[in-house]
CSV table of C-alpha atoms in Angstrom, one decimal:
chain,number,residue,atom,x,y,z
A,10,MET,CA,4.5,-17.3,-1.4
A,11,THR,CA,3.7,-19.7,1.5
A,12,PRO,CA,1.1,-18.6,4.1
A,13,ALA,CA,4.0,-18.3,6.7
A,14,ALA,CA,6.0,-15.9,4.4
A,15,ARG,CA,2.9,-13.9,3.7
A,16,LEU,CA,2.2,-13.5,7.5
A,17,ARG,CA,5.8,-12.5,8.0
A,18,GLY,CA,5.2,-9.8,5.4
A,19,LEU,CA,2.2,-8.5,7.2
A,20,LYS,CA,4.0,-8.2,10.5
A,21,PRO,CA,5.1,-4.6,11.6
A,22,ASP,CA,8.9,-3.9,11.6
A,23,TRP,CA,9.1,-3.8,15.4
A,24,LEU,CA,7.8,-7.2,15.8
A,25,SER,CA,10.6,-8.9,13.6
A,26,ASN,CA,13.4,-6.4,14.2
A,27,PRO,CA,14.7,-6.0,17.8
A,28,LYS,CA,16.6,-2.9,16.9
A,29,VAL,CA,13.5,-1.2,15.4
A,30,TRP,CA,11.6,-2.2,18.7
A,31,ARG,CA,14.2,-0.7,21.0
A,32,THR,CA,14.2,2.6,18.8
A,33,GLU,CA,10.4,2.9,19.0
A,34,VAL,CA,10.0,2.0,22.8
A,35,LEU,CA,12.8,4.5,23.8
A,36,ALA,CA,11.3,7.1,21.5
A,37,GLY,CA,7.8,6.6,22.9
A,38,LEU,CA,9.2,7.1,26.4
A,39,VAL,CA,11.1,10.3,25.6
A,40,VAL,CA,8.0,11.8,23.9
A,41,ALA,CA,5.8,10.9,26.8
A,42,LEU,CA,8.3,12.7,29.1
A,43,ALA,CA,8.2,15.7,26.9
A,44,LEU,CA,4.2,15.5,26.6
A,45,ILE,CA,3.7,15.8,30.4
A,46,PRO,CA,4.6,19.5,31.0
A,47,GLU,CA,3.4,20.5,27.5
A,48,ALA,CA,0.0,19.0,28.3
A,49,ILE,CA,-0.1,20.8,31.7
A,50,SER,CA,0.7,24.0,30.1
A,51,PHE,CA,-1.9,23.8,27.5
A,52,SER,CA,-4.4,22.8,30.2
A,53,ILE,CA,-3.5,26.1,31.9
A,54,ILE,CA,-4.0,28.1,28.7
A,55,ALA,CA,-7.4,26.5,28.2
A,56,GLY,CA,-8.3,27.1,31.7
A,57,VAL,CA,-9.0,23.5,32.8
A,58,ASP,CA,-7.5,21.1,35.2
A,59,PRO,CA,-4.1,19.6,34.3
A,60,ALA,CA,-5.6,16.1,34.3
A,61,VAL,CA,-7.9,17.3,31.3
A,62,GLY,CA,-4.9,17.8,29.1
A,63,LEU,CA,-3.0,14.8,30.2
A,64,PHE,CA,-6.0,12.6,29.4
A,65,ALA,CA,-6.2,14.3,26.0
A,66,SER,CA,-2.8,13.6,25.2
A,67,PHE,CA,-3.2,9.9,26.2
A,68,THR,CA,-6.4,9.2,24.3
A,69,MET,CA,-5.3,11.3,21.2
A,70,ALA,CA,-1.8,9.3,20.8
A,71,VAL,CA,-3.3,5.9,21.6
A,72,VAL,CA,-6.3,6.2,19.2
A,73,ILE,CA,-4.3,8.0,16.3
A,74,SER,CA,-1.8,5.3,16.4
A,75,VAL,CA,-4.4,2.9,15.1
A,76,VAL,CA,-6.7,5.0,13.0
A,77,GLY,CA,-4.2,7.8,11.6
A,78,GLY,CA,-2.8,8.0,8.2
A,79,ARG,CA,0.9,8.9,9.1
A,80,ARG,CA,3.0,6.6,11.0
A,81,ALA,CA,5.2,7.7,13.9
A,82,MET,CA,3.4,11.2,14.0
A,83,ILE,CA,2.5,12.3,17.4
A,84,SER,CA,-1.1,13.7,18.1
A,85,ALA,CA,-1.9,15.2,21.6
A,86,ALA,CA,-3.4,18.1,23.5
A,87,THR,CA,-1.8,21.3,21.6
A,88,GLY,CA,-1.6,25.0,22.2
A,89,ALA,CA,-3.5,25.8,19.1
A,90,ILE,CA,-6.4,24.0,20.0
A,91,ALA,CA,-6.2,25.3,23.6
A,92,LEU,CA,-6.3,28.9,22.3
A,93,VAL,CA,-9.3,28.2,20.2
A,94,ILE,CA,-11.5,26.5,22.9
A,95,ALA,CA,-10.3,28.6,26.0
A,96,PRO,CA,-13.0,31.3,25.5
A,97,LEU,CA,-15.7,28.6,25.4
A,98,ASN,CA,-14.4,27.1,28.6
A,99,HIS,CA,-14.3,30.6,30.4
A,100,GLU,CA,-17.7,31.3,29.5
A,101,HIS,CA,-19.6,28.1,29.7
A,102,GLY,CA,-17.5,25.6,31.6
A,103,LEU,CA,-16.0,22.2,31.0
A,104,GLY,CA,-19.1,20.5,29.8
A,105,HIS,CA,-19.5,22.7,26.8
A,106,LEU,CA,-15.7,22.4,26.1
A,107,VAL,CA,-16.0,18.6,25.9
A,108,ALA,CA,-19.1,18.8,23.8
A,109,ALA,CA,-17.3,21.0,21.5
A,110,VAL,CA,-14.4,18.6,21.2
A,111,ILE,CA,-16.9,15.8,20.3
A,112,LEU,CA,-18.7,18.0,17.7
A,113,ALA,CA,-15.2,19.0,16.3
A,114,GLY,CA,-14.3,15.3,15.7
A,115,VAL,CA,-17.6,14.9,13.8
A,116,PHE,CA,-16.6,17.9,11.6
A,117,GLN,CA,-13.2,16.4,10.9
A,118,ILE,CA,-14.7,13.2,9.9
A,119,VAL,CA,-17.1,14.9,7.5
A,120,LEU,CA,-14.4,17.2,6.2
A,121,GLY,CA,-11.9,14.2,5.7
A,122,ALA,CA,-14.6,12.3,3.9
A,123,ILE,CA,-15.3,15.0,1.6
A,124,GLY,CA,-11.6,15.4,0.5
A,125,VAL,CA,-10.5,18.4,2.5
A,126,ALA,CA,-7.0,16.7,2.4
A,127,LYS,CA,-6.7,17.4,-1.2
A,128,LEU,CA,-6.4,21.2,-0.5
A,129,MET,CA,-2.9,20.6,0.8
A,130,ARG,CA,-1.7,20.4,-2.9
A,131,PHE,CA,-2.5,24.2,-3.0
A,132,ILE,CA,-0.1,25.1,-0.2
A,133,PRO,CA,3.1,26.3,-1.9
A,134,ARG,CA,6.6,25.2,-0.8
A,135,SER,CA,7.4,28.7,0.5
A,136,VAL,CA,4.4,28.5,2.9
A,137,MET,CA,5.7,25.1,4.1
A,138,VAL,CA,9.0,26.6,4.9
A,139,GLY,CA,7.7,29.5,6.5
A,140,PHE,CA,5.4,27.2,8.5
A,141,VAL,CA,8.4,25.1,9.7
A,142,ASN,CA,10.6,28.1,10.7
A,143,ALA,CA,7.7,29.7,12.5
A,144,LEU,CA,7.0,26.6,14.5
A,145,ALA,CA,10.7,26.5,15.4
A,146,ILE,CA,10.5,30.1,16.6
A,147,LEU,CA,7.3,29.4,18.6
A,148,ILE,CA,8.8,26.1,20.3
A,149,PHE,CA,11.9,28.2,21.0
A,150,THR,CA,10.1,31.4,22.5
A,151,ALA,CA,7.7,28.9,24.5
A,152,GLN,CA,10.8,27.9,26.4
A,153,VAL,CA,11.9,31.6,27.4
A,154,PRO,CA,9.5,32.1,30.2
A,155,GLU,CA,11.1,28.9,31.8
A,156,THR,CA,14.3,30.8,31.9
A,157,HIS,CA,12.9,34.0,33.7
A,158,ASP,CA,12.9,34.5,37.5
A,159,VAL,CA,14.6,31.2,38.2
A,160,PRO,CA,17.2,30.0,40.5
A,161,ARG,CA,20.9,30.4,39.0
A,162,ALA,CA,21.4,26.6,39.0
A,163,VAL,CA,18.8,26.3,36.1
A,164,TYR,CA,21.3,27.8,33.7
A,165,PRO,CA,24.1,25.2,34.1
A,166,LEU,CA,21.7,22.6,34.1
A,167,LEU,CA,20.1,23.7,30.8
A,168,ALA,CA,23.7,24.0,29.4
A,169,GLY,CA,24.5,20.5,30.5
A,170,GLY,CA,21.3,19.1,29.0
A,171,LEU,CA,22.0,20.7,25.6
A,172,ALA,CA,25.8,19.6,25.8
A,173,LEU,CA,24.7,16.0,26.4
A,174,MET,CA,22.2,16.1,23.6
A,175,VAL,CA,24.9,17.4,21.2
A,176,PHE,CA,27.8,15.2,22.0
A,177,PHE,CA,26.2,11.9,23.4
A,178,PRO,CA,25.1,10.8,19.9
A,179,LYS,CA,28.8,10.7,19.0
A,180,ILE,CA,29.3,8.1,21.7
A,181,THR,CA,26.2,6.0,20.8
A,182,THR,CA,22.7,6.4,19.2
A,183,VAL,CA,21.2,3.1,20.9
A,184,ILE,CA,19.7,5.3,23.6
A,185,PRO,CA,18.1,8.6,22.7
A,186,ALA,CA,20.3,11.5,23.8
A,187,PRO,CA,17.2,13.5,25.3
A,188,LEU,CA,16.4,10.3,27.3
A,189,VAL,CA,19.9,10.4,28.7
A,190,SER,CA,19.8,14.2,29.4
A,191,ILE,CA,16.6,13.9,31.2
A,192,VAL,CA,17.6,11.0,33.5
A,193,ILE,CA,21.1,12.5,34.2
A,194,LEU,CA,19.9,15.8,35.1
A,195,THR,CA,16.9,14.6,37.3
A,196,VAL,CA,19.6,12.3,39.1
A,197,ILE,CA,21.9,15.3,39.6
A,198,THR,CA,19.1,17.5,41.1
A,199,VAL,CA,17.6,15.1,43.5
A,200,ALA,CA,21.0,13.6,44.6
A,201,ALA,CA,22.4,17.0,45.3
A,202,GLY,CA,19.1,18.5,46.5
A,203,ILE,CA,19.2,21.3,44.2
A,204,ALA,CA,16.1,23.4,44.4
A,205,VAL,CA,15.0,24.1,40.7
A,206,PRO,CA,11.4,24.4,39.1
A,207,THR,CA,10.2,20.9,38.3
A,208,VAL,CA,7.3,19.1,36.3
A,209,GLY,CA,5.5,18.8,39.5
A,210,ASP,CA,5.4,22.7,39.9
A,211,LYS,CA,3.3,22.7,36.7
A,212,GLY,CA,0.5,20.9,38.3
A,213,GLU,CA,-0.7,17.8,40.1
A,214,LEU,CA,-0.5,14.7,38.0
A,215,PRO,CA,-3.5,12.3,37.7
A,216,SER,CA,-3.7,9.2,39.9
A,217,SER,CA,-6.2,7.1,37.9
A,218,LEU,CA,-7.3,6.3,34.3
A,219,PRO,CA,-10.1,8.4,32.8
A,220,VAL,CA,-13.4,7.1,32.7
A,221,PRO,CA,-15.8,7.5,29.6
A,222,SER,CA,-18.8,9.6,30.3
A,223,LEU,CA,-21.4,12.0,28.4
A,224,PRO,CA,-20.4,15.8,28.4
A,225,ASP,CA,-22.3,17.5,31.3
A,226,VAL,CA,-24.5,19.9,29.2
A,227,PRO,CA,-28.3,20.2,28.2
A,228,PHE,CA,-28.7,18.4,24.9
A,229,THR,CA,-30.6,21.2,23.2
A,230,LEU,CA,-30.4,23.3,20.0
A,231,ASN,CA,-29.1,26.2,22.1
A,232,THR,CA,-26.1,24.3,23.3
A,233,LEU,CA,-25.4,23.1,19.8
A,234,ALA,CA,-25.5,26.8,18.5
A,235,THR,CA,-23.1,27.7,21.4
A,236,ILE,CA,-20.5,25.0,20.8
A,237,ALA,CA,-20.7,24.9,17.1
A,238,PRO,CA,-18.7,27.8,16.0
A,239,TYR,CA,-15.9,26.7,18.5
A,240,ALA,CA,-16.1,23.2,17.1
A,241,PHE,CA,-15.7,24.2,13.5
A,242,ALA,CA,-12.8,26.5,14.4
A,243,MET,CA,-11.1,23.8,16.3
A,244,ALA,CA,-11.7,21.2,13.4
A,245,LEU,CA,-10.1,23.4,10.7
A,246,VAL,CA,-7.1,24.4,13.0
A,247,GLY,CA,-6.7,20.7,14.0
A,248,LEU,CA,-6.7,19.4,10.6
A,249,MET,CA,-4.6,22.2,9.1
A,250,GLU,CA,-1.9,21.6,11.7
A,251,SER,CA,-2.2,17.8,11.5
A,252,LEU,CA,-1.9,17.8,7.5
A,253,MET,CA,1.0,20.2,7.5
A,254,THR,CA,2.8,18.1,10.1
A,255,ALA,CA,2.1,14.9,8.3
A,256,LYS,CA,3.4,16.5,4.9
A,257,LEU,CA,6.6,17.6,6.9
A,258,VAL,CA,7.0,14.0,8.2
A,259,ASP,CA,6.5,12.7,4.6
A,260,ASP,CA,9.4,14.9,3.5
A,261,ILE,CA,11.8,14.0,6.4
A,262,THR,CA,11.1,10.1,6.0
A,263,ASP,CA,10.8,10.1,2.3
A,264,THR,CA,7.7,8.2,2.7
A,265,HIS,CA,4.0,8.7,1.7
A,266,SER,CA,1.0,9.2,4.2
A,267,ASN,CA,-2.8,8.8,3.8
A,268,LYS,CA,-4.1,12.4,4.4
A,269,THR,CA,-7.6,11.5,4.1
A,270,ARG,CA,-7.2,8.6,6.5
A,271,GLU,CA,-5.4,11.2,8.9
A,272,SER,CA,-8.1,13.6,8.7
A,273,ILE,CA,-10.8,11.1,9.6
A,274,GLY,CA,-8.6,9.6,12.2
A,275,GLN,CA,-8.1,12.9,13.9
A,276,GLY,CA,-11.9,13.2,14.0
A,277,ILE,CA,-12.2,9.8,15.4
A,278,ALA,CA,-9.4,10.6,18.1
A,279,ASN,CA,-11.3,13.7,19.1
A,280,ILE,CA,-14.4,12.0,19.7
A,281,VAL,CA,-13.0,9.3,21.8
A,282,THR,CA,-11.1,12.1,23.7
A,283,GLY,CA,-14.2,14.0,24.3
A,284,PHE,CA,-15.9,11.0,25.6
A,285,PHE,CA,-13.1,10.5,28.1
A,286,GLY,CA,-13.4,14.2,29.2
A,287,GLY,CA,-10.2,15.6,27.4
A,288,MET,CA,-9.8,19.0,25.8
A,289,GLY,CA,-9.1,17.7,22.4
A,290,GLY,CA,-6.0,17.9,20.3
A,291,CYS,CA,-4.3,17.4,16.8
A,292,ALA,CA,-0.7,16.6,15.7
A,293,MET,CA,2.2,18.0,17.6
A,294,ILE,CA,5.1,19.4,15.6
A,295,GLY,CA,7.8,19.5,18.5
A,296,GLN,CA,6.8,16.0,19.8
A,297,THR,CA,6.6,14.6,16.4
A,298,MET,CA,10.2,16.0,15.5
A,299,ILE,CA,11.4,14.5,18.9
A,300,ASN,CA,9.9,11.2,17.7
A,301,VAL,CA,11.0,11.2,14.1
A,302,LYS,CA,14.0,13.4,13.7
A,303,VAL,CA,15.7,13.1,17.1
A,304,SER,CA,14.8,9.6,18.2
A,305,GLY,CA,14.6,8.0,14.8
A,306,ALA,CA,11.1,6.5,15.2
A,307,ARG,CA,9.2,5.3,12.2
A,308,THR,CA,6.3,3.0,13.0
A,309,ARG,CA,2.8,3.4,14.8
A,310,LEU,CA,4.2,1.5,18.0
A,311,SER,CA,6.2,4.8,19.1
A,312,THR,CA,2.9,6.8,18.8
A,313,PHE,CA,1.0,4.2,20.9
A,314,LEU,CA,3.7,3.9,23.4
A,315,ALA,CA,3.9,7.7,23.9
A,316,GLY,CA,0.4,7.8,25.1
A,317,ALA,CA,0.5,4.6,27.0
A,318,PHE,CA,3.8,5.6,28.8
A,319,LEU,CA,2.4,9.1,29.5
A,320,MET,CA,-0.4,7.5,31.7
A,321,VAL,CA,2.0,4.9,33.2
A,322,LEU,CA,4.4,7.7,34.1
A,323,CYS,CA,1.7,9.8,35.7
A,324,ILE,CA,-0.2,7.1,37.6
A,325,ALA,CA,2.6,4.6,38.7
A,326,PHE,CA,5.6,6.9,38.7
A,327,GLY,CA,4.0,10.2,39.5
A,328,PRO,CA,6.5,11.2,42.3
A,329,VAL,CA,9.5,10.4,40.3
A,330,VAL,CA,8.1,12.4,37.1
A,331,SER,CA,7.3,15.3,39.2
A,332,ASP,CA,11.0,15.6,40.4
A,333,ILE,CA,12.0,16.0,36.6
A,334,PRO,CA,13.6,19.5,36.4
A,335,MET,CA,12.0,21.7,33.9
A,336,ALA,CA,15.5,22.7,32.7
A,337,ALA,CA,15.8,19.1,31.3
A,338,LEU,CA,12.7,19.4,29.2
A,339,VAL,CA,13.5,23.0,28.2
A,340,ALA,CA,16.9,21.7,26.8
A,341,VAL,CA,15.0,19.0,25.0
A,342,MET,CA,12.6,21.6,23.3
A,343,ILE,CA,15.4,24.0,22.4
A,344,MET,CA,17.2,21.1,20.6
A,345,VAL,CA,13.9,20.3,18.8
A,346,SER,CA,13.5,24.0,17.6
A,347,PHE,CA,17.0,24.0,16.2
A,348,ALA,CA,16.3,20.7,14.5
A,349,THR,CA,13.1,22.0,13.1
A,350,PHE,CA,14.2,25.3,11.7
A,351,ASP,CA,15.1,25.0,8.0
A,352,TRP,CA,18.5,26.8,8.2
A,353,HIS,CA,19.1,26.4,4.4
A,354,SER,CA,16.2,28.5,3.7
A,355,ILE,CA,17.9,31.7,5.2
A,356,ALA,CA,21.5,30.9,3.9
A,357,PRO,CA,22.7,33.9,1.9
A,358,LYS,CA,23.4,31.6,-1.1
A,359,THR,CA,19.6,30.5,-1.0
A,360,LEU,CA,18.3,34.0,-0.5
A,361,LYS,CA,20.3,35.3,-3.6
A,362,ARG,CA,18.9,32.7,-5.8
A,363,MET,CA,15.2,32.7,-4.5
A,364,PRO,CA,12.8,35.0,-6.3
A,365,ALA,CA,11.8,38.0,-4.2
A,366,GLY,CA,8.1,36.9,-4.2
A,367,GLU,CA,9.0,33.4,-2.6
A,368,ILE,CA,11.1,35.0,0.2
A,369,GLY,CA,8.1,37.4,0.7
A,370,VAL,CA,5.6,34.6,1.0
A,371,MET,CA,8.0,32.8,3.6
A,372,VAL,CA,8.4,36.0,5.6
A,373,ILE,CA,4.8,36.8,5.7
A,374,THR,CA,3.8,33.3,6.8
A,375,VAL,CA,6.5,33.4,9.6
A,376,VAL,CA,5.4,36.8,10.8
A,377,ALA,CA,1.7,35.9,10.8
A,378,VAL,CA,2.2,32.8,12.9
A,379,VAL,CA,4.7,34.3,15.4
A,380,ALA,CA,2.5,37.4,15.8
A,381,THR,CA,-0.9,35.5,16.3
A,382,HIS,CA,0.5,32.2,17.8
A,383,ASN,CA,-2.0,30.7,15.3
A,384,LEU,CA,-0.5,28.3,12.7
A,385,ALA,CA,-3.8,28.4,10.7
A,386,ILE,CA,-3.7,32.1,10.2
A,387,GLY,CA,-0.1,32.0,9.0
A,388,VAL,CA,-0.7,29.3,6.6
A,389,VAL,CA,-3.8,31.1,5.1
A,390,ALA,CA,-1.9,34.3,5.0
A,391,GLY,CA,1.0,32.8,3.3
A,392,SER,CA,-1.2,30.8,0.8
A,393,ILE,CA,-3.3,34.0,-0.1
A,394,THR,CA,-0.1,36.1,-0.8
A,395,ALA,CA,1.4,33.3,-2.8
A,396,MET,CA,-1.8,33.2,-5.0
A,397,VAL,CA,-1.9,36.8,-5.5
A,398,ILE,CA,1.8,36.8,-6.7
A,399,PHE,CA,1.2,33.8,-8.9
A,400,ALA,CA,-1.9,35.4,-10.4
A,401,LYS,CA,0.0,38.7,-11.2
A,402,ARG,CA,3.0,36.8,-12.6
A,403,VAL,CA,0.8,34.7,-14.9
A,404,ALA,CA,-1.4,37.7,-15.9
A,405,HIS,CA,1.6,39.3,-17.6
A,406,LEU,CA,2.2,36.1,-19.7
A,407,ALA,CA,-1.0,36.9,-21.8
A,408,GLU,CA,0.1,38.6,-25.0
A,409,VAL,CA,-1.8,39.7,-28.0
A,410,THR,CA,0.0,40.1,-31.3
A,411,ALA,CA,-1.7,41.3,-34.6
A,412,VAL,CA,-1.0,40.4,-38.3
A,413,VAL,CA,-3.0,42.3,-41.2
A,414,ASP,CA,-3.6,40.2,-44.3
A,415,PRO,CA,-1.8,41.6,-47.5
A,416,ASP,CA,-5.3,42.5,-48.9
A,417,GLY,CA,-6.1,44.6,-45.9
A,418,LYS,CA,-9.4,43.0,-45.5
A,419,THR,CA,-8.6,40.7,-42.5
A,420,VAL,CA,-6.7,41.1,-39.3
A,421,VAL,CA,-5.8,38.2,-37.1
A,422,TYR,CA,-5.1,38.6,-33.4
A,423,ARG,CA,-3.0,35.7,-31.9
A,424,VAL,CA,-3.7,35.3,-28.0
A,425,THR,CA,-1.0,33.7,-26.2
A,426,GLY,CA,-1.2,32.7,-22.5
A,427,GLU,CA,-3.5,31.9,-19.6
A,428,LEU,CA,-6.8,33.8,-19.7
A,429,PHE,CA,-8.3,34.3,-16.2
A,430,PHE,CA,-9.8,37.1,-14.2
A,431,ALA,CA,-6.2,38.9,-13.7
A,432,SER,CA,-5.2,38.8,-17.4
A,433,SER,CA,-8.5,39.0,-19.2
A,434,ASN,CA,-9.1,42.4,-17.7
A,435,ASP,CA,-6.2,43.8,-19.9
A,436,LEU,CA,-7.3,41.8,-23.0
A,437,VAL,CA,-10.1,44.2,-24.0
A,438,GLY,CA,-7.8,47.2,-24.4
A,439,GLN,CA,-5.4,45.3,-26.8
A,440,PHE,CA,-7.6,45.5,-29.9
A,441,ASP,CA,-7.8,48.6,-32.6
A,442,TYR,CA,-11.5,48.6,-32.8
A,443,ALA,CA,-11.7,51.8,-34.9
A,444,GLY,CA,-8.8,51.2,-37.2
A,445,ASP,CA,-9.1,47.3,-37.8
A,446,PRO,CA,-10.5,46.1,-41.2
A,447,LYS,CA,-14.1,44.6,-41.6
A,448,LYS,CA,-13.1,41.0,-40.6
A,449,VAL,CA,-11.3,40.2,-37.4
A,450,VAL,CA,-10.0,36.7,-36.4
A,451,VAL,CA,-9.0,36.0,-32.7
A,452,ASP,CA,-6.9,33.0,-32.8
A,453,LEU,CA,-6.7,31.3,-29.2
A,454,SER,CA,-4.9,28.2,-30.3
A,455,ALA,CA,-2.0,29.2,-27.9
A,456,ALA,CA,-4.3,30.3,-25.2
A,457,HIS,CA,-6.7,28.6,-22.6
A,458,ILE,CA,-9.9,30.0,-21.1
A,459,TRP,CA,-10.1,29.3,-17.4
A,460,ASP,CA,-13.3,31.3,-16.1
A,461,ALA,CA,-16.3,33.5,-16.8
A,462,SER,CA,-14.2,36.8,-16.6
A,463,SER,CA,-12.4,35.6,-19.7
A,464,VAL,CA,-15.4,34.7,-21.7
A,465,ALA,CA,-17.0,38.2,-20.7
A,466,ALA,CA,-14.0,39.8,-22.0
A,467,LEU,CA,-14.4,38.0,-25.4
A,468,ASP,CA,-17.9,38.9,-25.5
A,469,ALA,CA,-17.0,42.6,-24.8
A,470,ILE,CA,-14.5,42.4,-27.7
A,471,GLU,CA,-17.1,41.1,-30.1
A,472,THR,CA,-19.7,43.9,-28.8
A,473,LYS,CA,-17.2,46.6,-29.6
A,474,TYR,CA,-16.5,45.3,-33.2
A,475,LYS,CA,-20.4,44.9,-33.8
A,476,GLN,CA,-20.9,48.5,-32.8
A,477,ARG,CA,-18.8,49.4,-35.7
A,478,GLY,CA,-20.3,47.1,-38.0
A,479,LYS,CA,-17.4,44.6,-38.1
A,480,THR,CA,-17.5,40.8,-37.6
A,481,VAL,CA,-15.4,38.8,-35.2
A,482,GLU,CA,-14.3,35.0,-35.6
A,483,ILE,CA,-12.9,33.2,-32.5
A,484,THR,CA,-10.8,30.2,-33.6
A,485,GLY,CA,-8.3,27.6,-32.1
A,486,LEU,CA,-10.1,27.0,-28.9
A,487,ASP,CA,-9.1,23.8,-27.1
A,488,GLU,CA,-11.9,21.4,-25.9
A,489,PRO,CA,-12.3,22.7,-22.4
A,490,SER,CA,-12.0,26.3,-23.4
A,491,ALA,CA,-14.7,25.8,-26.3
A,492,HIS,CA,-17.1,24.0,-23.8
A,493,LEU,CA,-16.7,26.9,-21.2
A,494,HIS,CA,-17.2,29.6,-24.0
A,495,ASP,CA,-20.3,27.8,-25.5
A,496,LYS,CA,-21.9,27.6,-22.2
A,497,LEU,CA,-21.3,31.1,-21.1
A,498,SER,CA,-21.0,33.2,-24.2
A,499,GLY,CA,-23.8,35.9,-24.5
A,500,GLU,CA,-25.2,34.8,-21.0
A,501,LEU,CA,-22.8,37.3,-19.1
A,502,THR,CA,-23.5,41.0,-18.7
A,503,SER,CA,-20.4,42.9,-19.6
A,504,SER,CA,-19.2,46.0,-17.9
A,505,HIS,CA,-17.6,47.4,-21.0
């Protein structure tokens, strides 16, 4: 390969393909427009000035576009993070909040480096489906307040925005339908002088770029003790939401992302955001869906431009952006919620085929997320439920069958299945200690020992036979099982 050809291969898609470039630029613009009211709303939740949320969205998107592990995913100020750090801001002020954001970034880098991203493999598909459906419901319900106590003109504008996004793609997909909808509704309301709630009503947009500075806090152990719990909670919630969103984008785009790089990247982005006075953030499912699913973006350029356009729109075109009717952005988010929801998962045909346990896990995840407005709680609740159901199901697969030799002097117990805390508890009761002959063989060639509970159960079986003057021989252990048994046998105090 020639140096020129090699260089062409290193070029990003958007540099060599005008169509991709156009898609990425327009996608970034649509996302930037959708980010503005969201960032302002999350600032209100956290109890800070709107500029704090807007600066966070700008720095998070720009930094993660370079250091993140999932292309085309949008990171910015989020409601989940705002909920976690709001109490800290209310009690101690903005300085402590900013310090907590920086410390949260440090925690995320450490967690990423030690491999927390690998825990994603333990999140079952039913939890993922529940997570996606709950997010769609949250995105939708977050728009409902924007339709209460508003002028009547809001409703036809909302309906018109939805109609444009449904039917405009049938004409052309060159320009994203959400962008067309936002522009047309803004022109109509301004030209006709229709008085409806606008982006400007949410709060004042910043008029200059953020300046880096140190958080205004005393650098003492007392400050560290105050911010550490909030920072750690923020780090966990941010990573969980970001990694779940990355996995979702992987599935949508049929591509792979580097979850460890994403974890560390989130930490770097939050540290930078903190030094620029932002409220921190993580991956945003709604804006990511606008970028990837609605607008068709696939590269880092769209993520970078979402942050860059956000600041350009606020600083250079503040008065114009302030005139955008909230009805236009609400229509966009409603479309996002419908596109995000996994409708196949609740189809009667799917529900008939799906095991009851899987449906239960999905429902528990959805209910927990919607009830608490906390994605992390829902994912943890769903995952724990799935593990309990799995453990119960696997525990019943451990079986014991006995065969007595024709001479009547030996009995062979063949154990089949996985031996762990849930299945080994029943193991001890499946042997005839009084009626068995002098020699007992426990054949484990079709079983596997997973934990100390199983070794303790085998020790208890041997002890019960020895009390009756009988010998026990354990055979057929595979190498890992034998190693665990040799290491722990006789060292554990049995409760039997």
